[in-house]
């Protein structure tokens, strides 16, 4: 549980414009047409490390550790490729698997465990499936087929340059970009 001594964070890839805007617009469409606004509580992102609690007094250690990690990494591209789903509630913009992205996520997960004693609790033991969520938890199961029919017909392909990873912090209501860690390698 969150308390006065800890904050809640997660690590993700947050795209730059114009992709950021496009993905936000898809979230707004889902909210408008299908009464699902949960995805609007965070900026568009691809999760690399699931949410975790961290002591405020150790925040500098967290930031230094992430900074040291990214200093060894180099940028790469990822391809966004239309829409996909995790029935019965999740609709997302799919990301083409790439060796660079998989390696980054695997190395980050290992570093977080080794250096910070944080475990990336994979969601329900599913393997890493990179994506940008458009609708999730509050999308009603009864409405899901209609929402999926709406999004599956849309075409959306983009390539984005990944230049940094982002630490996001929960403010009690929404997730906000806390700090960006640029690749130096």
PDB file of C-alpha atoms in Angstrom:
ATOM      1  CA  UNK A   1       0.000   0.000   0.000  1.00  0.00           C
ATOM      2  CA  UNK A   2       1.066   3.544  -0.673  1.00  0.00           C
ATOM      3  CA  UNK A   3       1.952   5.598   2.358  1.00  0.00           C
ATOM      4  CA  UNK A   4       3.587   8.943   3.119  1.00  0.00           C
ATOM      5  CA  UNK A   5       7.046   7.388   2.858  1.00  0.00           C
ATOM      6  CA  UNK A   6       6.661   5.853  -0.608  1.00  0.00           C
ATOM      7  CA  UNK A   7       5.648   6.846  -4.107  1.00  0.00           C
ATOM      8  CA  UNK A   8       4.392   4.639  -6.918  1.00  0.00           C
ATOM      9  CA  UNK A   9       6.403   4.515 -10.155  1.00  0.00           C
ATOM     10  CA  UNK A  10       6.754   2.544 -13.365  1.00  0.00           C
ATOM     11  CA  UNK A  11       9.153   2.637 -16.318  1.00  0.00           C
ATOM     12  CA  UNK A  12       8.006   2.968 -19.909  1.00  0.00           C
ATOM     13  CA  UNK A  13       8.656   4.246 -23.386  1.00  0.00           C
ATOM     14  CA  UNK A  14       6.613   7.408 -23.932  1.00  0.00           C
ATOM     15  CA  UNK A  15       6.519   8.415 -27.605  1.00  0.00           C
ATOM     16  CA  UNK A  16       7.211  11.901 -28.866  1.00  0.00           C
ATOM     17  CA  UNK A  17       4.900  13.917 -31.106  1.00  0.00           C
ATOM     18  CA  UNK A  18       3.129  13.287 -33.418  1.00  0.00           C
ATOM     19  CA  UNK A  19       2.663   9.686 -32.235  1.00  0.00           C
ATOM     20  CA  UNK A  20       1.931  10.846 -28.669  1.00  0.00           C
ATOM     21  CA  UNK A  21      -0.989  12.917 -30.007  1.00  0.00           C
ATOM     22  CA  UNK A  22      -2.279  10.096 -32.236  1.00  0.00           C
ATOM     23  CA  UNK A  23      -2.342   7.592 -29.377  1.00  0.00           C
ATOM     24  CA  UNK A  24      -3.989  10.098 -27.038  1.00  0.00           C
ATOM     25  CA  UNK A  25      -6.678  10.699 -29.685  1.00  0.00           C
ATOM     26  CA  UNK A  26      -7.375   6.948 -29.858  1.00  0.00           C
ATOM     27  CA  UNK A  27      -7.846   6.932 -26.076  1.00  0.00           C
ATOM     28  CA  UNK A  28     -10.259   9.866 -26.389  1.00  0.00           C
ATOM     29  CA  UNK A  29     -12.214   7.996 -29.089  1.00  0.00           C
ATOM     30  CA  UNK A  30     -12.529   4.983 -26.797  1.00  0.00           C
ATOM     31  CA  UNK A  31     -13.694   7.211 -23.941  1.00  0.00           C
ATOM     32  CA  UNK A  32     -16.224   9.050 -26.122  1.00  0.00           C
ATOM     33  CA  UNK A  33     -17.696   6.051 -27.930  1.00  0.00           C
ATOM     34  CA  UNK A  34     -17.385   3.288 -25.343  1.00  0.00           C
ATOM     35  CA  UNK A  35     -17.367   4.979 -21.903  1.00  0.00           C
ATOM     36  CA  UNK A  36     -13.871   3.809 -21.030  1.00  0.00           C
ATOM     37  CA  UNK A  37     -11.606   6.508 -19.676  1.00  0.00           C
ATOM     38  CA  UNK A  38      -9.147   4.529 -17.518  1.00  0.00           C
ATOM     39  CA  UNK A  39      -6.431   4.652 -20.177  1.00  0.00           C
ATOM     40  CA  UNK A  40      -6.574   8.464 -20.028  1.00  0.00           C
ATOM     41  CA  UNK A  41      -5.086   8.346 -16.518  1.00  0.00           C
ATOM     42  CA  UNK A  42      -1.626   7.914 -18.007  1.00  0.00           C
ATOM     43  CA  UNK A  43       0.197   9.310 -21.018  1.00  0.00           C
ATOM     44  CA  UNK A  44       0.495   6.975 -24.013  1.00  0.00           C
ATOM     45  CA  UNK A  45       3.233   4.511 -23.114  1.00  0.00           C
ATOM     46  CA  UNK A  46       4.755   1.089 -23.624  1.00  0.00           C
ATOM     47  CA  UNK A  47       5.412  -0.470 -20.217  1.00  0.00           C
ATOM     48  CA  UNK A  48       8.929  -1.804 -19.630  1.00  0.00           C
ATOM     49  CA  UNK A  49       8.639  -2.340 -15.866  1.00  0.00           C
ATOM     50  CA  UNK A  50       5.342  -2.705 -14.023  1.00  0.00           C
ATOM     51  CA  UNK A  51       4.396  -0.284 -11.210  1.00  0.00           C
ATOM     52  CA  UNK A  52       6.330  -0.479  -7.967  1.00  0.00           C
ATOM     53  CA  UNK A  53       6.534   1.386  -4.657  1.00  0.00           C
ATOM     54  CA  UNK A  54       9.730   3.245  -3.805  1.00  0.00           C
ATOM     55  CA  UNK A  55      10.783   5.056  -0.621  1.00  0.00           C
ATOM     56  CA  UNK A  56      10.988   8.813  -1.093  1.00  0.00           C
ATOM     57  CA  UNK A  57      14.226   9.018   0.872  1.00  0.00           C
ATOM     58  CA  UNK A  58      15.845   6.603  -1.639  1.00  0.00           C
ATOM     59  CA  UNK A  59      14.676   8.410  -4.772  1.00  0.00           C
ATOM     60  CA  UNK A  60      18.170   9.608  -5.727  1.00  0.00           C
ATOM     61  CA  UNK A  61      19.411   6.015  -5.631  1.00  0.00           C
ATOM     62  CA  UNK A  62      16.604   4.943  -7.972  1.00  0.00           C
ATOM     63  CA  UNK A  63      17.323   7.744 -10.442  1.00  0.00           C
ATOM     64  CA  UNK A  64      21.097   7.184 -10.363  1.00  0.00           C
ATOM     65  CA  UNK A  65      20.662   3.458 -10.946  1.00  0.00           C
ATOM     66  CA  UNK A  66      18.364   3.994 -13.937  1.00  0.00           C
ATOM     67  CA  UNK A  67      20.681   6.677 -15.310  1.00  0.00           C
ATOM     68  CA  UNK A  68      23.676   4.341 -15.053  1.00  0.00           C
ATOM     69  CA  UNK A  69      21.707   1.636 -16.838  1.00  0.00           C
ATOM     70  CA  UNK A  70      20.639   3.807 -19.779  1.00  0.00           C
ATOM     71  CA  UNK A  71      24.141   5.213 -20.199  1.00  0.00           C
ATOM     72  CA  UNK A  72      25.087   1.792 -21.578  1.00  0.00           C
ATOM     73  CA  UNK A  73      22.172   1.653 -24.037  1.00  0.00           C
ATOM     74  CA  UNK A  74      21.668   3.018 -27.538  1.00  0.00           C
ATOM     75  CA  UNK A  75      18.564   4.242 -29.312  1.00  0.00           C
ATOM     76  CA  UNK A  76      16.577   2.138 -31.736  1.00  0.00           C
ATOM     77  CA  UNK A  77      13.335   2.181 -33.696  1.00  0.00           C
ATOM     78  CA  UNK A  78      10.061   0.446 -32.965  1.00  0.00           C
ATOM     79  CA  UNK A  79       7.185  -0.092 -35.354  1.00  0.00           C
ATOM     80  CA  UNK A  80       3.570   0.443 -34.368  1.00  0.00           C
ATOM     81  CA  UNK A  81       1.337  -1.827 -36.381  1.00  0.00           C
ATOM     82  CA  UNK A  82      -2.448  -1.398 -36.202  1.00  0.00           C
ATOM     83  CA  UNK A  83      -4.661  -2.551 -33.335  1.00  0.00           C
ATOM     84  CA  UNK A  84      -4.902  -5.731 -31.323  1.00  0.00           C
ATOM     85  CA  UNK A  85      -6.663  -7.019 -28.220  1.00  0.00           C
ATOM     86  CA  UNK A  86      -6.424  -8.928 -24.961  1.00  0.00           C
ATOM     87  CA  UNK A  87     -10.065  -9.998 -24.515  1.00  0.00           C
ATOM     88  CA  UNK A  88     -12.286  -9.285 -22.703  1.00  0.00           C
ATOM     89  CA  UNK A  89     -11.295  -5.684 -21.916  1.00  0.00           C
ATOM     90  CA  UNK A  90      -8.020  -4.495 -23.461  1.00  0.00           C
ATOM     91  CA  UNK A  91      -7.594  -2.845 -26.864  1.00  0.00           C
ATOM     92  CA  UNK A  92      -4.215  -1.505 -27.915  1.00  0.00           C
ATOM     93  CA  UNK A  93      -1.970  -0.297 -30.704  1.00  0.00           C
ATOM     94  CA  UNK A  94       0.312  -3.226 -31.373  1.00  0.00           C
ATOM     95  CA  UNK A  95       4.090  -2.986 -31.521  1.00  0.00           C
ATOM     96  CA  UNK A  96       6.134  -5.223 -33.769  1.00  0.00           C
ATOM     97  CA  UNK A  97       8.499  -7.348 -31.691  1.00  0.00           C
ATOM     98  CA  UNK A  98      12.131  -6.414 -32.164  1.00  0.00           C
ATOM     99  CA  UNK A  99      15.352  -7.775 -30.753  1.00  0.00           C
ATOM    100  CA  UNK A 100      16.386  -4.312 -29.526  1.00  0.00           C
ATOM    101  CA  UNK A 101      13.144  -3.766 -27.625  1.00  0.00           C
ATOM    102  CA  UNK A 102      13.109  -7.260 -26.134  1.00  0.00           C
ATOM    103  CA  UNK A 103      16.756  -6.930 -25.086  1.00  0.00           C
ATOM    104  CA  UNK A 104      16.139  -3.555 -23.455  1.00  0.00           C
ATOM    105  CA  UNK A 105      13.179  -4.873 -21.464  1.00  0.00           C
ATOM    106  CA  UNK A 106      15.033  -8.032 -20.404  1.00  0.00           C
ATOM    107  CA  UNK A 107      18.159  -6.126 -19.333  1.00  0.00           C
ATOM    108  CA  UNK A 108      16.079  -3.525 -17.480  1.00  0.00           C
ATOM    109  CA  UNK A 109      14.130  -6.220 -15.647  1.00  0.00           C
ATOM    110  CA  UNK A 110      17.361  -7.965 -14.595  1.00  0.00           C
ATOM    111  CA  UNK A 111      18.999  -4.715 -13.516  1.00  0.00           C
ATOM    112  CA  UNK A 112      15.990  -3.660 -11.440  1.00  0.00           C
ATOM    113  CA  UNK A 113      16.009  -7.030  -9.683  1.00  0.00           C
ATOM    114  CA  UNK A 114      19.771  -7.135  -9.131  1.00  0.00           C
ATOM    115  CA  UNK A 115      20.453  -3.478  -8.274  1.00  0.00           C
ATOM    116  CA  UNK A 116      17.185  -2.410  -6.636  1.00  0.00           C
ATOM    117  CA  UNK A 117      15.606  -5.668  -5.479  1.00  0.00           C
ATOM    118  CA  UNK A 118      12.522  -4.893  -7.571  1.00  0.00           C
ATOM    119  CA  UNK A 119      10.732  -7.602  -9.448  1.00  0.00           C
ATOM    120  CA  UNK A 120       8.845  -6.923 -12.669  1.00  0.00           C
ATOM    121  CA  UNK A 121       5.654  -8.698 -11.776  1.00  0.00           C
ATOM    122  CA  UNK A 122       4.696  -9.836 -15.250  1.00  0.00           C
ATOM    123  CA  UNK A 123       0.987  -9.373 -15.637  1.00  0.00           C
ATOM    124  CA  UNK A 124      -0.568 -12.746 -14.920  1.00  0.00           C
ATOM    125  CA  UNK A 125       2.652 -14.487 -15.965  1.00  0.00           C
ATOM    126  CA  UNK A 126       2.263 -13.421 -19.594  1.00  0.00           C
ATOM    127  CA  UNK A 127       5.389 -12.905 -21.676  1.00  0.00           C
ATOM    128  CA  UNK A 128       6.414  -9.387 -22.694  1.00  0.00           C
ATOM    129  CA  UNK A 129       4.011  -8.170 -25.386  1.00  0.00           C
ATOM    130  CA  UNK A 130       4.842  -4.538 -26.177  1.00  0.00           C
ATOM    131  CA  UNK A 131       1.818  -2.343 -26.862  1.00  0.00           C
ATOM    132  CA  UNK A 132       0.203   1.051 -26.303  1.00  0.00           C
ATOM    133  CA  UNK A 133      -3.089   0.630 -24.421  1.00  0.00           C
ATOM    134  CA  UNK A 134      -6.147   2.428 -25.791  1.00  0.00           C
ATOM    135  CA  UNK A 135      -8.844   0.910 -23.534  1.00  0.00           C
ATOM    136  CA  UNK A 136      -8.621  -1.471 -20.586  1.00  0.00           C
ATOM    137  CA  UNK A 137     -10.020  -2.185 -17.094  1.00  0.00           C
ATOM    138  CA  UNK A 138     -13.131  -0.014 -17.242  1.00  0.00           C
ATOM    139  CA  UNK A 139     -14.171  -1.175 -20.722  1.00  0.00           C
ATOM    140  CA  UNK A 140     -17.265  -3.237 -19.968  1.00  0.00           C
ATOM    141  CA  UNK A 141     -17.142  -6.833 -21.181  1.00  0.00           C
ATOM    142  CA  UNK A 142     -20.540  -6.414 -22.860  1.00  0.00           C
ATOM    143  CA  UNK A 143     -19.251  -3.441 -24.877  1.00  0.00           C
ATOM    144  CA  UNK A 144     -15.881  -4.986 -25.746  1.00  0.00           C
ATOM    145  CA  UNK A 145     -17.012  -6.660 -29.023  1.00  0.00           C
ATOM    146  CA  UNK A 146     -18.427  -3.375 -30.312  1.00  0.00           C
ATOM    147  CA  UNK A 147     -15.291  -1.457 -29.305  1.00  0.00           C
ATOM    148  CA  UNK A 148     -13.036  -4.075 -30.866  1.00  0.00           C
ATOM    149  CA  UNK A 149     -15.027  -3.967 -34.129  1.00  0.00           C
ATOM    150  CA  UNK A 150     -14.541  -0.190 -34.167  1.00  0.00           C
ATOM    151  CA  UNK A 151     -10.769  -0.295 -33.661  1.00  0.00           C
ATOM    152  CA  UNK A 152      -9.867  -3.441 -35.618  1.00  0.00           C
ATOM    153  CA  UNK A 153     -10.948  -1.738 -38.845  1.00  0.00           C
ATOM    154  CA  UNK A 154      -8.621   1.233 -38.281  1.00  0.00           C
ATOM    155  CA  UNK A 155      -5.233   1.307 -39.946  1.00  0.00           C
ATOM    156  CA  UNK A 156      -2.360   2.808 -37.984  1.00  0.00           C
ATOM    157  CA  UNK A 157       1.328   2.272 -38.688  1.00  0.00           C
ATOM    158  CA  UNK A 158       4.183   4.436 -37.460  1.00  0.00           C
ATOM    159  CA  UNK A 159       7.860   4.091 -36.700  1.00  0.00           C
ATOM    160  CA  UNK A 160       9.224   5.868 -33.663  1.00  0.00           C
ATOM    161  CA  UNK A 161      12.765   6.497 -32.577  1.00  0.00           C
ATOM    162  CA  UNK A 162      13.337   5.377 -28.983  1.00  0.00           C
ATOM    163  CA  UNK A 163      15.874   7.800 -27.500  1.00  0.00           C
ATOM    164  CA  UNK A 164      15.106   7.429 -23.791  1.00  0.00           C
ATOM    165  CA  UNK A 165      13.059   5.619 -21.190  1.00  0.00           C
ATOM    166  CA  UNK A 166      10.689   7.410 -18.854  1.00  0.00           C
ATOM    167  CA  UNK A 167      10.066   7.100 -15.135  1.00  0.00           C
ATOM    168  CA  UNK A 168       6.394   7.803 -14.443  1.00  0.00           C
ATOM    169  CA  UNK A 169       5.019   8.689 -11.022  1.00  0.00           C
ATOM    170  CA  UNK A 170       1.474   8.362  -9.715  1.00  0.00           C
ATOM    171  CA  UNK A 171       0.187  11.570  -8.142  1.00  0.00           C
ATOM    172  CA  UNK A 172      -2.735   9.895  -6.379  1.00  0.00           C
ATOM    173  CA  UNK A 173      -5.056  10.275  -9.374  1.00  0.00           C
ATOM    174  CA  UNK A 174      -3.064   9.957 -12.586  1.00  0.00           C
ATOM    175  CA  UNK A 175       0.341   8.882 -13.874  1.00  0.00           C
ATOM    176  CA  UNK A 176       2.674  11.696 -14.891  1.00  0.00           C
ATOM    177  CA  UNK A 177       6.064  11.819 -16.571  1.00  0.00           C
ATOM    178  CA  UNK A 178       8.527  12.224 -13.709  1.00  0.00           C
ATOM    179  CA  UNK A 179      11.876  12.020 -15.472  1.00  0.00           C
ATOM    180  CA  UNK A 180      13.335  11.001 -18.840  1.00  0.00           C
ATOM    181  CA  UNK A 181      16.595   9.048 -19.016  1.00  0.00           C
ATOM    182  CA  UNK A 182      18.297   9.508 -22.377  1.00  0.00           C
ATOM    183  CA  UNK A 183      20.447   6.797 -23.903  1.00  0.00           C
ATOM    184  CA  UNK A 184      24.106   7.747 -24.058  1.00  0.00           C
ATOM    185  CA  UNK A 185      25.638   4.683 -25.674  1.00  0.00           C
TER     186      UNK A 185
END
